[in-house]
CSV table of C-alpha atoms in Angstrom, one decimal:
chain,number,residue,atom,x,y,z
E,1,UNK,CA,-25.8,57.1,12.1
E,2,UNK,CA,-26.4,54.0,10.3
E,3,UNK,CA,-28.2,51.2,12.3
E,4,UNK,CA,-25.7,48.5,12.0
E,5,UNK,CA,-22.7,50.8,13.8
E,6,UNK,CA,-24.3,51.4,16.7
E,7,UNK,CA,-23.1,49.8,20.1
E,8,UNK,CA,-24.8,46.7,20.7
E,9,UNK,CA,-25.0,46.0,24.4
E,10,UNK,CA,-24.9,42.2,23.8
E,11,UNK,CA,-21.9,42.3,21.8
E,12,UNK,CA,-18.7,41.8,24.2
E,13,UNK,CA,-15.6,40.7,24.0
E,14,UNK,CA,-16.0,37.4,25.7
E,15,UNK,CA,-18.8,36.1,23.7
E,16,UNK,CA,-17.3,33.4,21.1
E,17,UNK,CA,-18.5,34.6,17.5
E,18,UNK,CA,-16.7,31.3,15.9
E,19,UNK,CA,-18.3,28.5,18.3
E,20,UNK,CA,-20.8,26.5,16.9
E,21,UNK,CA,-23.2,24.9,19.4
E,22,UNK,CA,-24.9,21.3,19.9
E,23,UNK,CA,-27.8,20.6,18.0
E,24,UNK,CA,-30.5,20.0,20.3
E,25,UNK,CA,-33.9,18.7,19.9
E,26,UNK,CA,-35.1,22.3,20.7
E,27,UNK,CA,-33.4,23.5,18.0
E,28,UNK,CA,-35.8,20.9,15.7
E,29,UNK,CA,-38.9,23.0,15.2
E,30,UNK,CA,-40.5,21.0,12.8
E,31,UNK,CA,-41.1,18.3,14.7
E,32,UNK,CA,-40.3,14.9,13.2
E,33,UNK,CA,-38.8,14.3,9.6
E,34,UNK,CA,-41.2,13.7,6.5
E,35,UNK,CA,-39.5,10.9,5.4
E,36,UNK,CA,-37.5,7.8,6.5
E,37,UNK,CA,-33.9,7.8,5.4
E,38,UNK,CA,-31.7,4.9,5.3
E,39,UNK,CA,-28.2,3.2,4.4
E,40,UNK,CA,-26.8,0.3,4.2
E,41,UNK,CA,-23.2,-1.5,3.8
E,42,UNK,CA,-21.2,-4.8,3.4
E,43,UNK,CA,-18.5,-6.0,5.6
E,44,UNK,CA,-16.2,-9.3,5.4
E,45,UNK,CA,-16.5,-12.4,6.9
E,46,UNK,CA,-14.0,-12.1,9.1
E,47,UNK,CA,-15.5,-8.8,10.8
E,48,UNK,CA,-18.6,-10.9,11.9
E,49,UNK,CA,-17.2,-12.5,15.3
E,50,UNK,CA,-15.9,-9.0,16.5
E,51,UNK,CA,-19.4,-7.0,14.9
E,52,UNK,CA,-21.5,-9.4,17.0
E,53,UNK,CA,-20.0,-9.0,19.8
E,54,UNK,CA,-19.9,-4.7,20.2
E,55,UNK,CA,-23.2,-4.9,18.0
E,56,UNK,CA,-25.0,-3.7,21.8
E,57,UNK,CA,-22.3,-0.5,22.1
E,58,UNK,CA,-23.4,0.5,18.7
E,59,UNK,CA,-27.1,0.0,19.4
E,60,UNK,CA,-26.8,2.0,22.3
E,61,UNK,CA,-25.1,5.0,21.1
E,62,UNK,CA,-27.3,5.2,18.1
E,63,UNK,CA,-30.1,5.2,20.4
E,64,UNK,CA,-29.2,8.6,21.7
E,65,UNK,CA,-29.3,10.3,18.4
E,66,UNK,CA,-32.8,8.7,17.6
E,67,UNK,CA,-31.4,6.1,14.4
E,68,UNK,CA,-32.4,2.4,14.9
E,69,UNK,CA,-29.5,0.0,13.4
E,70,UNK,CA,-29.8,-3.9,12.3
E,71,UNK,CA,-26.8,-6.4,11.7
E,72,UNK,CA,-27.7,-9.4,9.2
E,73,UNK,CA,-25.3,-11.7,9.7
E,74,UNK,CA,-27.0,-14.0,6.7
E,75,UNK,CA,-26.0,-11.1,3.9
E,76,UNK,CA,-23.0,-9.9,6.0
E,77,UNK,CA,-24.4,-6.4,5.7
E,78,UNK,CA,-25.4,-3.5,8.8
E,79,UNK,CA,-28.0,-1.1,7.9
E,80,UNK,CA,-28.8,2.4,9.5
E,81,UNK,CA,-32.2,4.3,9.3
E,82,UNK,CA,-34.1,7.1,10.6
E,83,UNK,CA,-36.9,6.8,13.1
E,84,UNK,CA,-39.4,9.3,14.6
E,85,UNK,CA,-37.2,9.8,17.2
E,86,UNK,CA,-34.6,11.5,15.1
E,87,UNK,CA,-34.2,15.4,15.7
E,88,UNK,CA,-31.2,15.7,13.8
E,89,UNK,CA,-31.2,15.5,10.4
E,90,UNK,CA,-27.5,15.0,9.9
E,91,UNK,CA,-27.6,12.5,12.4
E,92,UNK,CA,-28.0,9.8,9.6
E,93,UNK,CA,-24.4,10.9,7.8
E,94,UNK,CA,-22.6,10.3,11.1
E,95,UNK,CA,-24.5,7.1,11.6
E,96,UNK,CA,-23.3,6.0,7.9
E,97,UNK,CA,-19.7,6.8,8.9
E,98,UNK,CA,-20.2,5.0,11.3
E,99,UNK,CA,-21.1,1.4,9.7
E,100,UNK,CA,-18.8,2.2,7.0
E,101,UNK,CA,-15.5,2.8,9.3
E,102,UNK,CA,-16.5,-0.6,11.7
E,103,UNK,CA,-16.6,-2.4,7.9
E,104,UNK,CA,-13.2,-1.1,7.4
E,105,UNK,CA,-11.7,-2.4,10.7
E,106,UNK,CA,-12.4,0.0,13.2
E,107,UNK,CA,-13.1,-1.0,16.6
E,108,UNK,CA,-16.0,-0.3,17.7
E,109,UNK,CA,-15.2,2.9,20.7
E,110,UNK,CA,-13.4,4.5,17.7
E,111,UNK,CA,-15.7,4.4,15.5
E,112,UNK,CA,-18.5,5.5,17.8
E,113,UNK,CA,-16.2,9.0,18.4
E,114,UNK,CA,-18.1,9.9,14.9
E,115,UNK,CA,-20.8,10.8,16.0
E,116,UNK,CA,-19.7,13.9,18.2
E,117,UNK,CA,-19.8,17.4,16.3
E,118,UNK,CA,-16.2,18.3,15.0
E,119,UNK,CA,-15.2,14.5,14.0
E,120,UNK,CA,-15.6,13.7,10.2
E,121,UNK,CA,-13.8,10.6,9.0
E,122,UNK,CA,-11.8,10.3,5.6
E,123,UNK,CA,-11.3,6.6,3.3
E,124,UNK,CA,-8.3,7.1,1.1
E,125,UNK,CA,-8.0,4.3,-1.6
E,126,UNK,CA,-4.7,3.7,-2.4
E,127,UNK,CA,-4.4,0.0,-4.3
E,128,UNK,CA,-5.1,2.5,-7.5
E,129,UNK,CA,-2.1,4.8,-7.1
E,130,UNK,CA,0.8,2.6,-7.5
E,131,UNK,CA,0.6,-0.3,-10.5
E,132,UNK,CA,3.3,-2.6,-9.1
E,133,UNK,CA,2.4,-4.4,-5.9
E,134,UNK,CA,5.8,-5.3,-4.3
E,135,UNK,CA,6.3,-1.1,-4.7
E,136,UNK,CA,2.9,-0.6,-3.2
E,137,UNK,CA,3.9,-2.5,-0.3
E,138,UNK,CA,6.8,-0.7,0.4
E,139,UNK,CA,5.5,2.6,0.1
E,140,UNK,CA,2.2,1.4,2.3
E,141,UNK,CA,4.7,-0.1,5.3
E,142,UNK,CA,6.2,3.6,4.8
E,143,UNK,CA,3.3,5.0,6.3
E,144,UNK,CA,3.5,2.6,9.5
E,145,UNK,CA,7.3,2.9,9.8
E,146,UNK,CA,9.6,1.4,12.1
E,147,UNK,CA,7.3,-0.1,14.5
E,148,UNK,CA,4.5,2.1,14.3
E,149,UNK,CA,6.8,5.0,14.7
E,150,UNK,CA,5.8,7.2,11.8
E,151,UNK,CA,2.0,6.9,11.9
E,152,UNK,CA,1.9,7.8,15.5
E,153,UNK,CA,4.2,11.0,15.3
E,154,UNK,CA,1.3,11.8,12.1
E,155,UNK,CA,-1.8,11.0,14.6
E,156,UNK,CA,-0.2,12.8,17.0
E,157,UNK,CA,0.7,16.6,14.5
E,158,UNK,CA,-2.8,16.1,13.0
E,159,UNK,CA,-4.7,14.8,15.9
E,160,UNK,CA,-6.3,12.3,14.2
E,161,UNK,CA,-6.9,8.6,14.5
E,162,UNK,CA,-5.2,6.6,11.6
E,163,UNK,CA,-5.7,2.7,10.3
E,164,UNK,CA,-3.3,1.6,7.1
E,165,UNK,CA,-5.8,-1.5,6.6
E,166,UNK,CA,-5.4,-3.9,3.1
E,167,UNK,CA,-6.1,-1.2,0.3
E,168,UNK,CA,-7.3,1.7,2.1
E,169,UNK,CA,-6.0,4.2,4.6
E,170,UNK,CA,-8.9,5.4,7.1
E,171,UNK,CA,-8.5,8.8,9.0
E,172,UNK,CA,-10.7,10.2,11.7
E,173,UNK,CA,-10.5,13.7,13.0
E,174,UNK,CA,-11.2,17.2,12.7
E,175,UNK,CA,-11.3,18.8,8.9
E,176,UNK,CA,-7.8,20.3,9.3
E,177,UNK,CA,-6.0,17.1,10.1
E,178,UNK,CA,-8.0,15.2,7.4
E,179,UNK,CA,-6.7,17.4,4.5
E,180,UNK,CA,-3.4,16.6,5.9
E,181,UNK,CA,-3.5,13.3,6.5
E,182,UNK,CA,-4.7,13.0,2.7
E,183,UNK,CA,-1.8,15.2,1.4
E,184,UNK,CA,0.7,12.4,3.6
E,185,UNK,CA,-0.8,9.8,2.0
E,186,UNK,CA,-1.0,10.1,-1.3
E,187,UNK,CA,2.5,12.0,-1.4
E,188,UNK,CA,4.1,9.0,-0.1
E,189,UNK,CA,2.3,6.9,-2.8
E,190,UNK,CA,4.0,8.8,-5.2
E,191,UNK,CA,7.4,8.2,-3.7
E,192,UNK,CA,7.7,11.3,-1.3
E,193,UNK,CA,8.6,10.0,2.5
E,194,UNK,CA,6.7,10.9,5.3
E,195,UNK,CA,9.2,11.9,7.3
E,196,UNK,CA,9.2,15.5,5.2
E,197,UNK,CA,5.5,16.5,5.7
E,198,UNK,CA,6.4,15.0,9.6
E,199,UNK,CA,9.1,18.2,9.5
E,200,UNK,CA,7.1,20.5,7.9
E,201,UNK,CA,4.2,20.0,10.3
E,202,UNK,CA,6.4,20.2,13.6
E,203,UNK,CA,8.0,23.7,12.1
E,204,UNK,CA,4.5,24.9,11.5
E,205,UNK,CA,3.6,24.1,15.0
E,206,UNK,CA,6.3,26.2,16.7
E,207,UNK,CA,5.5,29.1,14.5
E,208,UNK,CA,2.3,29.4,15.2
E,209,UNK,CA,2.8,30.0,19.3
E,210,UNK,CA,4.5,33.4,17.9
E,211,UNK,CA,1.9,35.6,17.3
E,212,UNK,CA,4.4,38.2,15.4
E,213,UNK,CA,4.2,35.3,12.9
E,214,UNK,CA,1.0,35.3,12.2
E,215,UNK,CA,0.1,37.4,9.2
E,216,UNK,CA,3.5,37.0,7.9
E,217,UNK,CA,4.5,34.1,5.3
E,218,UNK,CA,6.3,30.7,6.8
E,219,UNK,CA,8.0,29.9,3.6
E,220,UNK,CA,11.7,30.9,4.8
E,221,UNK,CA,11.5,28.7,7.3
E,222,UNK,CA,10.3,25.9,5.7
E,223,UNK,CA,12.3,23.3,4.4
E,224,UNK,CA,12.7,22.9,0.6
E,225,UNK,CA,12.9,19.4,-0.2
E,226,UNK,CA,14.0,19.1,-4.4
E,227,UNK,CA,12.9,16.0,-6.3
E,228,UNK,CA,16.1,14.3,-7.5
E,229,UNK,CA,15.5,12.6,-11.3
E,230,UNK,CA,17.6,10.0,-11.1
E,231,UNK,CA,18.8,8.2,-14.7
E,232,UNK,CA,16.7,5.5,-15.5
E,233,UNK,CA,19.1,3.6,-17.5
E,234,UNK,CA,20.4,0.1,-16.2
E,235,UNK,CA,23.8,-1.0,-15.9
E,236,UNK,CA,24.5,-3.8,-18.4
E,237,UNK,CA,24.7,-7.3,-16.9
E,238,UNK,CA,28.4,-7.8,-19.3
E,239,UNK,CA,30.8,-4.9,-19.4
E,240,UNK,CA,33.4,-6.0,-22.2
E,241,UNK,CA,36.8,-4.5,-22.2
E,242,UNK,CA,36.6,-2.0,-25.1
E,243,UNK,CA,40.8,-1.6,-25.1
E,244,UNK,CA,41.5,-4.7,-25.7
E,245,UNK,CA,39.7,-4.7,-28.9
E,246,UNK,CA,41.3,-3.5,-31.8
E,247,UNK,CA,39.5,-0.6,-33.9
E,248,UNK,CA,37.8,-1.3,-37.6
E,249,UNK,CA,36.3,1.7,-39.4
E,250,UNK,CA,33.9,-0.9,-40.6
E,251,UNK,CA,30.6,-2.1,-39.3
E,252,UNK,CA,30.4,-5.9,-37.9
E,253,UNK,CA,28.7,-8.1,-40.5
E,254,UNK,CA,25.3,-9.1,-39.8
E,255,UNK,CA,24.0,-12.2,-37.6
E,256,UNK,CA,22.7,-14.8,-40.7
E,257,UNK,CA,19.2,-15.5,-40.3
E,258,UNK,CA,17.1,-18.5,-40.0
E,259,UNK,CA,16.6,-18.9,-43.6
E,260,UNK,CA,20.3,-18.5,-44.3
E,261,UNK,CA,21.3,-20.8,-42.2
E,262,UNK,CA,18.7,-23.3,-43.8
E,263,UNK,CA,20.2,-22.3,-47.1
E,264,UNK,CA,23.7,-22.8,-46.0
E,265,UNK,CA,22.5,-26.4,-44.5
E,266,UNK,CA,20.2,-27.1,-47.6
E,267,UNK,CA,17.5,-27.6,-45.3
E,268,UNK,CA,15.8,-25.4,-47.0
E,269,UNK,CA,15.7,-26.7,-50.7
E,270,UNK,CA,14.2,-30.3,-48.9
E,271,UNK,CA,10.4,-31.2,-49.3
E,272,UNK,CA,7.9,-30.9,-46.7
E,273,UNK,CA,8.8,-35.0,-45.9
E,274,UNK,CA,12.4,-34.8,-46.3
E,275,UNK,CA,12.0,-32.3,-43.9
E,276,UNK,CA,10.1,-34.4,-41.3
E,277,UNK,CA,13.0,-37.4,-42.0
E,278,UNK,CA,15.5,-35.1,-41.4
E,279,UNK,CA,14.5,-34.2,-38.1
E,280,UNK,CA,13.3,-37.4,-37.5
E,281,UNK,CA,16.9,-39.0,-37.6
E,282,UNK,CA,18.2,-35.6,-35.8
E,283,UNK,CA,16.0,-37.0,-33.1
E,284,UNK,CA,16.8,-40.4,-33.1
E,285,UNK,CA,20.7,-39.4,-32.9
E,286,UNK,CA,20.1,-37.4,-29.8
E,287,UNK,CA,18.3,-40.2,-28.4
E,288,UNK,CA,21.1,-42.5,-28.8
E,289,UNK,CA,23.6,-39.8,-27.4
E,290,UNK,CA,21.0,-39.8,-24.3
E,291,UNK,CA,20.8,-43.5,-24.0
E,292,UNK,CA,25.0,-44.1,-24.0
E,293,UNK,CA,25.6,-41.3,-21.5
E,294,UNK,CA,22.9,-43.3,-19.3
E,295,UNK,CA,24.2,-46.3,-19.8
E,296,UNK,CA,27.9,-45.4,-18.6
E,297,UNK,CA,26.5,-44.1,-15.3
E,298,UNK,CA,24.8,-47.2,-14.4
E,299,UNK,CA,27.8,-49.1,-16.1
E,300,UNK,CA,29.8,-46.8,-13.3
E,301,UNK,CA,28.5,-48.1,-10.3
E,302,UNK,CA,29.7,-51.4,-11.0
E,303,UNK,CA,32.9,-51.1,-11.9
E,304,UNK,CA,35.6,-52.5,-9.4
E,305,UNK,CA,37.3,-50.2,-7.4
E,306,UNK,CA,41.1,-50.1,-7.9
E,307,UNK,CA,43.2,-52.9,-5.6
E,308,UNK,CA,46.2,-51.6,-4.2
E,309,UNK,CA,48.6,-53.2,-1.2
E,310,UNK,CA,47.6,-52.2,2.3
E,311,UNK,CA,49.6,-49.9,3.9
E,312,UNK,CA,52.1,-51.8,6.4
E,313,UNK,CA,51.6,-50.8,10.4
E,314,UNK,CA,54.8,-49.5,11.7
E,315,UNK,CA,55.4,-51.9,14.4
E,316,UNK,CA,57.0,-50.2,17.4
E,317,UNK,CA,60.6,-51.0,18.0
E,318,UNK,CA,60.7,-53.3,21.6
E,319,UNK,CA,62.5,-50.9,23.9
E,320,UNK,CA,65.8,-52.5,25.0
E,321,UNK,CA,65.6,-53.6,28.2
């Protein structure tokens, strides 16, 4: 009997083969890390106030993990390093999640939910996927919805954390939800609503309490939403009355050009300075045209207005005594 089918006492039923545990500093048997590791990032001025002031949360939490953290408020920049306190060695990705997401508008408790094991974060840049910026407005207040509607019913099917901030969407959660969330996004960039994935997600919820379901394909219940290609061709601004014209086999003649015109004119046989003359006096004629139609409006205000007789009062006949 081979040695790998025989019954292993430790090997019940109960024990969790999937569960991943904490990293501890036992688990860190080579003692501290060779080298010091660091990163560093930007954020706007206007994060500054609010960064200052949770600046002793961040400190503290990144305490616990062994990374040291500095804000310079001079470069507007927040740095996160290594120390010799570190144990874990992918403590200093979480920790530059961290910084990155409170650049990006996270508060600060949020942000801080990074560093537990099972929480990744995801930055979706969006600005790039849509070329007209009224129509990436629209499509970036889809995501929100009506009041706030649609991006909590998506927090709530992925059970992730979700901020639509200026050009970027950030999304904190476990892997699952991020994949999702990144689908949503970037569908409803491309002019798919939300509201479809939010269907398809609440069907794929109930199906998977039945366990019958389970190695069996969802696709029959799943809605089948079909892309409509609507005609791109726009309405003309003057729709003329084709029966009231009356039909000639032959083609319309075609619009004289510039040069015929100056032919026609004999502008165009004129020298160089009879040219200049001739627009010269054009000008000159348009300026008098200018100057009578100005003079008859302030002529206008001073002409008398028409005297007519004023209407007599009907007296009121004396009632007879």
């Amino acid at each position: 009997m081979p040695s790998h089918d025989k019954d292993k006492p430790w090997d019940t039923e109960d024990i969790d083969k999937w569960k991943i545990d904490a990293f501890t500093p036992k688990d860190n048997l080579g003692g501290t890390l060779a080298e010091e590791s660091s990163f560093m990032t930007l954020f706007p001025k206007y994060r500054e106030v609010y960064l200052r002031e949770a600046w002793p949360l961040v400190t503290k939490s990144l305490e616990k993990i062994g990374i040291a953290c500095t804000l310079d408020l001079v470069e507007g920049s927040m740095t996160v390093k290594t120390t010799r306190k570190t144990y874990d060695p992918a403590a200093i990705l979480n920790a530059r999640d961290l910084i990155k997401l409170l650049a990006r508008s996270v508060p600060a408790p949020q942000a801080i939910k990074i560093l537990e094991d099972g929480v990744a974060c995801d930055v979706i840049k969006i600005r790039n996927l849509v070329s007209n910026k009224e129509r990436f407005v629209k499509r970036r207040q889809r995501i929100l919805g009506p009041n706030g509607s649609t991006l909590k019913a998506l927090e709530l099917l992925t059970e992730t954390y979700i901020l639509v901030h200026g050009n970027t969407v950030c999304a904190m959660g476990p892997y699952k939800g991020l994949k999702d969330i990144r689908r949503i996004v970037e569908d409803c960039m491309a002019n798919i609503h939300p509201i479809y994935h939010i269907k398809e997600l609440m069907i794929k919820r109930e199906l998977a309490k039945d366990p019958e379901l389970a190695n069996e394909s969802w696709d029959r219940f799943l809605p089948n939403f079909k892309r409509k290609t609507l005609s791109h061709r726009r309405a003309p601004h003057k729709v003329t009355d084709k029966s009231k014209k009356v039909y000639t086999p032959f083609p319309p003649a075609p619009e004289k050009s510039k040069v015929d015109l100056q032919i026609e004119s004999g502008e165009y046989f004129l020298g160089k300075q009879a040219k200049e003359r001739a627009q010269q006096e054009e000008r000159r004629e348009k300026q008098k045209e200018r100057k009578a139609e100005k003079q008859k409006e302030r002529e206008s205000d001073f002409v008398p207005p028409e005297e007519g007789g004023r209407p007599k009062k009907k007296r009121k006949k004396a009632e007879a005594e």
